[in-house]
Short mmCIF file of C-alpha atoms in Angstrom, two decimals:
data_model
loop_
_atom_site.label_atom_id
_atom_site.label_comp_id
_atom_site.label_asym_id
_atom_site.label_seq_id
_atom_site.Cartn_x
_atom_site.Cartn_y
_atom_site.Cartn_z
CA MET I 1 17.85 14.79 5.76
CA ASP I 2 16.43 13.90 9.16
CA LEU I 3 13.71 11.43 8.16
CA ALA I 4 12.80 10.59 11.75
CA LEU I 5 12.04 14.25 12.52
CA PHE I 6 10.15 14.71 9.24
CA PHE I 7 7.91 11.71 9.86
CA GLN I 8 7.36 12.67 13.48
CA GLU I 9 6.08 16.05 12.33
CA GLN I 10 3.83 14.35 9.76
CA GLY I 11 2.30 11.98 12.30
CA VAL I 12 3.71 8.86 10.61
CA ASP I 13 3.90 5.78 12.85
CA VAL I 14 6.64 3.70 11.18
CA PHE I 15 9.09 4.03 8.30
CA SER I 16 12.04 2.33 6.71
CA GLU I 17 14.48 3.24 3.95
CA VAL I 18 14.99 0.11 1.89
CA SER I 19 17.79 -0.49 -0.61
CA ILE I 20 16.43 -2.01 -3.81
CA ASP I 21 19.27 -4.54 -3.59
CA THR I 22 17.38 -6.20 -0.72
CA LEU I 23 14.22 -6.66 -2.80
CA SER I 24 13.25 -9.66 -4.88
CA ASP I 25 14.19 -9.54 -8.56
CA LYS I 26 10.55 -8.88 -9.46
CA ASP I 27 10.11 -6.01 -7.03
CA ARG I 28 13.47 -4.49 -7.93
CA SER I 29 12.39 -4.56 -11.57
CA PHE I 30 9.06 -2.87 -10.72
CA VAL I 31 10.83 -0.09 -8.80
CA VAL I 32 13.34 0.58 -11.58
CA GLN I 33 10.58 0.64 -14.21
CA PHE I 34 8.77 3.23 -12.11
CA PHE I 35 11.91 5.34 -11.52
CA PRO I 36 14.95 4.36 -13.66
CA GLY I 37 17.45 6.01 -11.30
CA ALA I 38 16.07 4.27 -8.20
CA ARG I 39 18.39 3.07 -5.45
CA PHE I 40 16.15 3.20 -2.35
CA VAL I 41 12.48 3.14 -1.42
CA ILE I 42 11.31 5.02 1.65
CA VAL I 43 8.20 3.20 2.82
CA PHE I 44 6.12 4.52 5.69
CA GLY I 45 2.76 3.91 7.30
CA LYS I 46 0.01 4.99 9.64
CA GLU I 47 -2.19 2.89 11.87
CA VAL I 48 -5.81 2.38 10.85
CA PRO I 49 -7.61 2.50 14.23
CA ALA I 50 -9.55 -0.68 14.99
CA THR I 51 -12.69 1.39 15.53
CA ILE I 52 -12.77 2.30 11.82
CA TYR I 53 -13.29 -1.35 10.93
CA LEU I 54 -16.40 -1.40 13.13
CA MET I 55 -18.08 1.48 11.32
CA MET I 56 -20.79 1.22 8.69
CA PRO I 57 -19.38 0.76 5.15
CA LYS I 58 -19.70 4.40 4.08
CA GLU I 59 -18.11 5.78 7.25
CA LYS I 60 -15.42 3.09 7.18
CA THR I 61 -14.54 4.02 3.60
CA GLN I 62 -14.31 7.71 4.48
CA GLY I 63 -12.06 6.95 7.46
CA MET I 64 -9.67 4.83 5.42
CA LEU I 65 -9.57 7.27 2.51
CA ARG I 66 -8.75 10.08 4.90
CA ILE I 67 -5.70 8.19 6.19
CA ALA I 68 -4.66 7.15 2.66
CA GLU I 69 -4.83 10.71 1.38
CA GLU I 70 -2.89 12.02 4.40
CA LEU I 71 -0.16 9.50 3.60
CA ASN I 72 -0.21 10.52 -0.06
CA LYS I 73 0.24 14.19 0.88
CA THR I 74 3.16 13.20 3.11
CA ALA I 75 4.77 11.34 0.20
CA VAL I 76 4.43 14.39 -2.05
CA ARG I 77 5.89 16.67 0.65
CA LEU I 78 8.80 14.30 1.28
CA ALA I 79 9.65 14.06 -2.42
CA ALA I 80 9.57 17.86 -2.70
CA CYS I 81 11.85 18.25 0.35
CA MET I 82 14.30 15.74 -1.05
CA GLU I 83 14.35 17.41 -4.46
CA SER I 84 15.11 20.71 -2.73
CA GLU I 85 18.20 19.00 -1.27
CA HIS I 86 19.15 17.71 -4.74
CA ILE I 87 18.07 14.15 -3.94
CA PRO I 88 16.10 12.76 -6.90
CA ALA I 89 12.78 11.41 -5.64
CA LEU I 90 9.35 10.36 -6.88
CA PRO I 91 6.27 9.63 -4.71
CA VAL I 92 4.49 6.32 -5.30
CA PRO I 93 1.00 7.24 -6.58
CA LEU I 94 -2.00 6.54 -4.37
CA TYR I 95 -4.47 5.70 -7.14
CA LEU I 96 -3.15 5.49 -10.71
CA PRO I 97 -1.11 4.31 -12.52
CA ILE I 98 -1.21 0.64 -11.60
CA ARG I 99 0.03 -2.44 -13.41
CA VAL I 100 -1.38 -5.83 -14.40
CA THR I 101 1.12 -8.68 -14.00
CA ASP I 102 0.20 -12.31 -14.66
CA GLY I 103 -3.46 -11.29 -14.55
CA SER I 104 -3.08 -9.67 -11.11
CA VAL I 105 -3.62 -5.97 -10.45
CA GLN I 106 -1.03 -4.24 -8.26
CA GLY I 107 0.57 -0.88 -7.62
CA VAL I 108 3.51 0.27 -9.71
CA VAL I 109 5.60 -0.37 -6.59
CA ARG I 110 4.49 -3.19 -4.27
CA LEU I 111 4.78 -1.32 -1.00
CA LYS I 112 3.80 -4.28 1.21
CA GLN I 113 6.66 -6.35 -0.18
CA VAL I 114 9.04 -3.40 0.22
CA ALA I 115 7.87 -2.85 3.81
CA ALA I 116 8.46 -6.53 4.60
CA ALA I 117 11.98 -6.31 3.15
CA GLY I 118 12.55 -3.21 5.28
CA GLY I 119 11.58 -4.95 8.51
CA LEU I 120 8.22 -3.24 9.04
CA GLY I 121 6.27 -6.50 9.04
CA SER I 122 5.66 -9.75 7.21
CA LEU I 123 3.10 -10.81 4.64
CA GLY I 124 0.15 -12.96 5.70
CA ARG I 125 -1.77 -15.45 3.57
CA SER I 126 -4.20 -12.68 2.68
CA THR I 127 -1.20 -10.66 1.35
CA VAL I 128 -1.90 -8.06 4.08
CA LEU I 129 1.22 -6.79 5.86
CA LEU I 130 1.38 -7.85 9.53
CA SER I 131 3.00 -5.09 11.58
CA PRO I 132 4.63 -5.82 14.98
CA LYS I 133 2.68 -2.99 16.60
CA PHE I 134 -0.50 -2.66 14.53
CA GLY I 135 -1.10 -6.16 13.17
CA PRO I 136 -2.86 -5.98 9.77
CA ARG I 137 -4.01 -2.39 10.41
CA LEU I 138 -1.10 -0.51 8.81
CA MET I 139 -1.66 1.63 5.71
CA LEU I 140 1.37 2.41 3.55
CA SER I 141 2.80 4.99 1.19
CA GLY I 142 6.27 5.53 -0.20
CA VAL I 143 8.84 7.57 -2.10
CA VAL I 144 11.46 6.17 -4.48
CA THR I 145 14.85 7.91 -4.36
CA GLY I 146 18.08 7.99 -6.33
CA HIS I 147 20.25 7.73 -3.22
CA THR I 148 19.93 7.56 0.55
CA ALA I 149 18.04 10.34 2.32
CA CYS I 150 18.86 9.37 5.91
CA GLU I 151 21.52 11.53 7.52
CA SER I 152 22.94 8.44 9.19
CA GLY I 153 22.60 6.37 6.02
CA GLN I 154 20.61 3.80 8.00
CA ALA I 155 16.85 3.42 8.11
CA GLN I 156 15.07 4.03 11.40
CA GLY I 157 12.50 1.33 10.73
CA SER I 158 15.04 -1.43 10.24
CA ALA I 159 15.39 -1.80 14.00
CA GLN I 160 11.92 -3.36 14.06
CA ARG I 161 12.99 -6.40 12.04
CA GLU I 162 13.51 -8.57 15.15
CA ASP I 163 9.87 -8.02 16.20
CA VAL I 164 8.29 -8.94 12.88
CA PRO I 165 5.23 -11.17 13.51
CA ALA I 166 4.80 -14.29 11.44
CA CYS I 167 1.53 -15.39 9.86
CA VAL I 168 0.25 -18.36 11.87
CA GLU I 169 -1.21 -19.94 8.70
CA CYS I 170 -4.56 -20.46 10.42
CA GLY I 171 -6.45 -19.85 7.19
CA GLN I 172 -9.07 -17.64 8.82
CA CYS I 173 -8.66 -14.93 6.18
CA VAL I 174 -9.11 -17.48 3.39
CA SER I 175 -12.11 -19.28 4.89
CA MET I 176 -13.91 -16.06 5.83
CA CYS I 177 -13.61 -14.41 2.40
CA PRO I 178 -17.22 -14.42 1.10
CA GLU I 179 -16.17 -14.34 -2.57
CA GLY I 180 -13.26 -16.80 -2.39
CA ALA I 181 -10.81 -14.12 -3.50
CA LEU I 182 -7.95 -15.56 -1.42
CA GLY I 183 -6.10 -18.66 -2.49
CA PRO I 184 -2.65 -20.23 -2.93
CA ALA I 185 -1.74 -17.64 -5.57
CA GLY I 186 -2.62 -14.73 -3.29
CA CYS I 187 -5.54 -12.32 -3.69
CA ASP I 188 -7.64 -12.12 -6.85
CA ALA I 189 -8.63 -8.46 -6.68
CA PHE I 190 -11.48 -8.88 -9.16
CA ARG I 191 -13.16 -11.46 -6.93
CA CYS I 192 -12.92 -9.25 -3.85
CA ARG I 193 -16.36 -8.02 -2.81
CA ILE I 194 -15.17 -4.39 -2.89
CA VAL I 195 -14.08 -4.54 -6.54
CA HIS I 196 -16.74 -7.04 -7.64
CA ALA I 197 -19.45 -4.53 -6.76
CA TRP I 198 -18.03 -2.19 -9.41
CA ILE I 199 -16.80 -4.67 -12.01
CA PRO I 200 -19.01 -7.73 -12.73
CA SER I 201 -17.24 -10.95 -13.73
CA VAL I 202 -18.26 -10.57 -17.36
CA LEU I 203 -16.34 -7.29 -17.60
CA VAL I 204 -13.13 -8.49 -15.91
CA PRO I 205 -11.25 -9.52 -19.11
CA ALA I 206 -11.99 -6.17 -20.78
CA THR I 207 -11.05 -4.29 -17.60
CA LYS I 208 -7.70 -6.09 -17.36
CA TRP I 209 -7.03 -5.29 -21.01
CA MET I 210 -7.72 -1.58 -20.43
CA LEU I 211 -5.66 -1.42 -17.24
CA ALA I 212 -2.69 -2.79 -19.14
CA ARG I 213 -2.81 0.22 -21.52
CA ARG I 214 -0.82 3.24 -20.35
CA ILE I 215 -2.89 5.67 -22.40
CA PHE I 216 -6.04 4.50 -20.60
CA LEU I 217 -4.44 4.91 -17.18
CA LYS I 218 -3.20 8.37 -18.12
CA CYS I 219 -6.70 9.44 -19.18
CA MET I 220 -8.31 7.94 -16.07
CA ALA I 221 -5.79 9.28 -13.53
CA PRO I 222 -7.58 12.65 -12.95
CA PHE I 223 -10.84 10.82 -12.19
CA ALA I 224 -9.36 8.16 -9.89
CA PRO I 225 -9.70 10.18 -6.63
CA TRP I 226 -13.36 10.90 -7.38
CA ILE I 227 -14.06 7.23 -8.15
CA ALA I 228 -12.33 6.16 -4.92
CA ARG I 229 -14.42 8.60 -2.88
CA THR I 230 -17.67 7.30 -4.36
CA ALA I 231 -16.72 3.64 -3.78
CA THR I 232 -17.58 1.72 -0.62
CA ILE I 233 -15.45 -0.73 1.34
CA ARG I 234 -18.09 -3.41 1.75
CA CYS I 235 -15.94 -6.05 3.41
CA SER I 236 -12.80 -6.24 5.55
CA LEU I 237 -13.10 -9.75 7.00
CA CYS I 238 -9.61 -10.70 5.80
CA VAL I 239 -8.31 -8.12 8.29
CA THR I 240 -10.79 -8.31 11.18
CA LYS I 241 -10.75 -12.12 11.33
CA CYS I 242 -6.96 -12.30 11.42
CA PRO I 243 -5.72 -13.48 14.86
CA LYS I 244 -3.12 -10.71 14.73
CA PHE I 245 -5.92 -8.13 14.58
CA LEU I 246 -7.35 -9.42 17.85
CA GLU I 247 -3.94 -10.03 19.39
CA ILE I 248 -2.67 -6.52 18.79
CA THR I 249 -5.86 -4.56 19.44
CA GLY I 250 -7.18 -6.70 22.29
#
């Protein structure tokens, strides 16, 4: 399959096909739990234009959701194309299910970590992926496959590894976070202003308990897109205050 041509037609900016053997033990385990026959993860992304971050919260949310849902549709199309070529594939879900590990909420496949392993960027202190071309403004999606989908057997995105930007450890993202959600252990999603507006601190333990139950996630999955569309991204300082945001966008 010509992945480069497929992604060009879909308007995708960057991609990489990543062998699970290059992932950390934890991320390899997550991928295999999601898709037992997994051997590769195709991770891809689109730029979030800097102008979206300057919009009012409601418009900013709509702009980001539009890009996220376009990426999700691309993942579904890619998986269908691969299945038609007898390549087992499964798109990584945009909303649910998710998992709770060590009290932290994350996707069933940690796409930022996979993208970093595939040479598409590096992780900053805020856990945001820093892309060589787009700084922290890259939104991701992915498809897990049973074997390689690239005709050449080599990922297009891997060539970008030499240009991966490193976090300068300035601490701007941490100091600017109004809720103190960023710390040495990473990002506490439940302290983030976006999530905190929906889930007060007193409800966090019960919410974590429910999110850890597969039956709850299965029941909630049909409603997740509606909930996301009614939510509001109230803060993005961890991105806009990053020196890489200013450096890349000017």
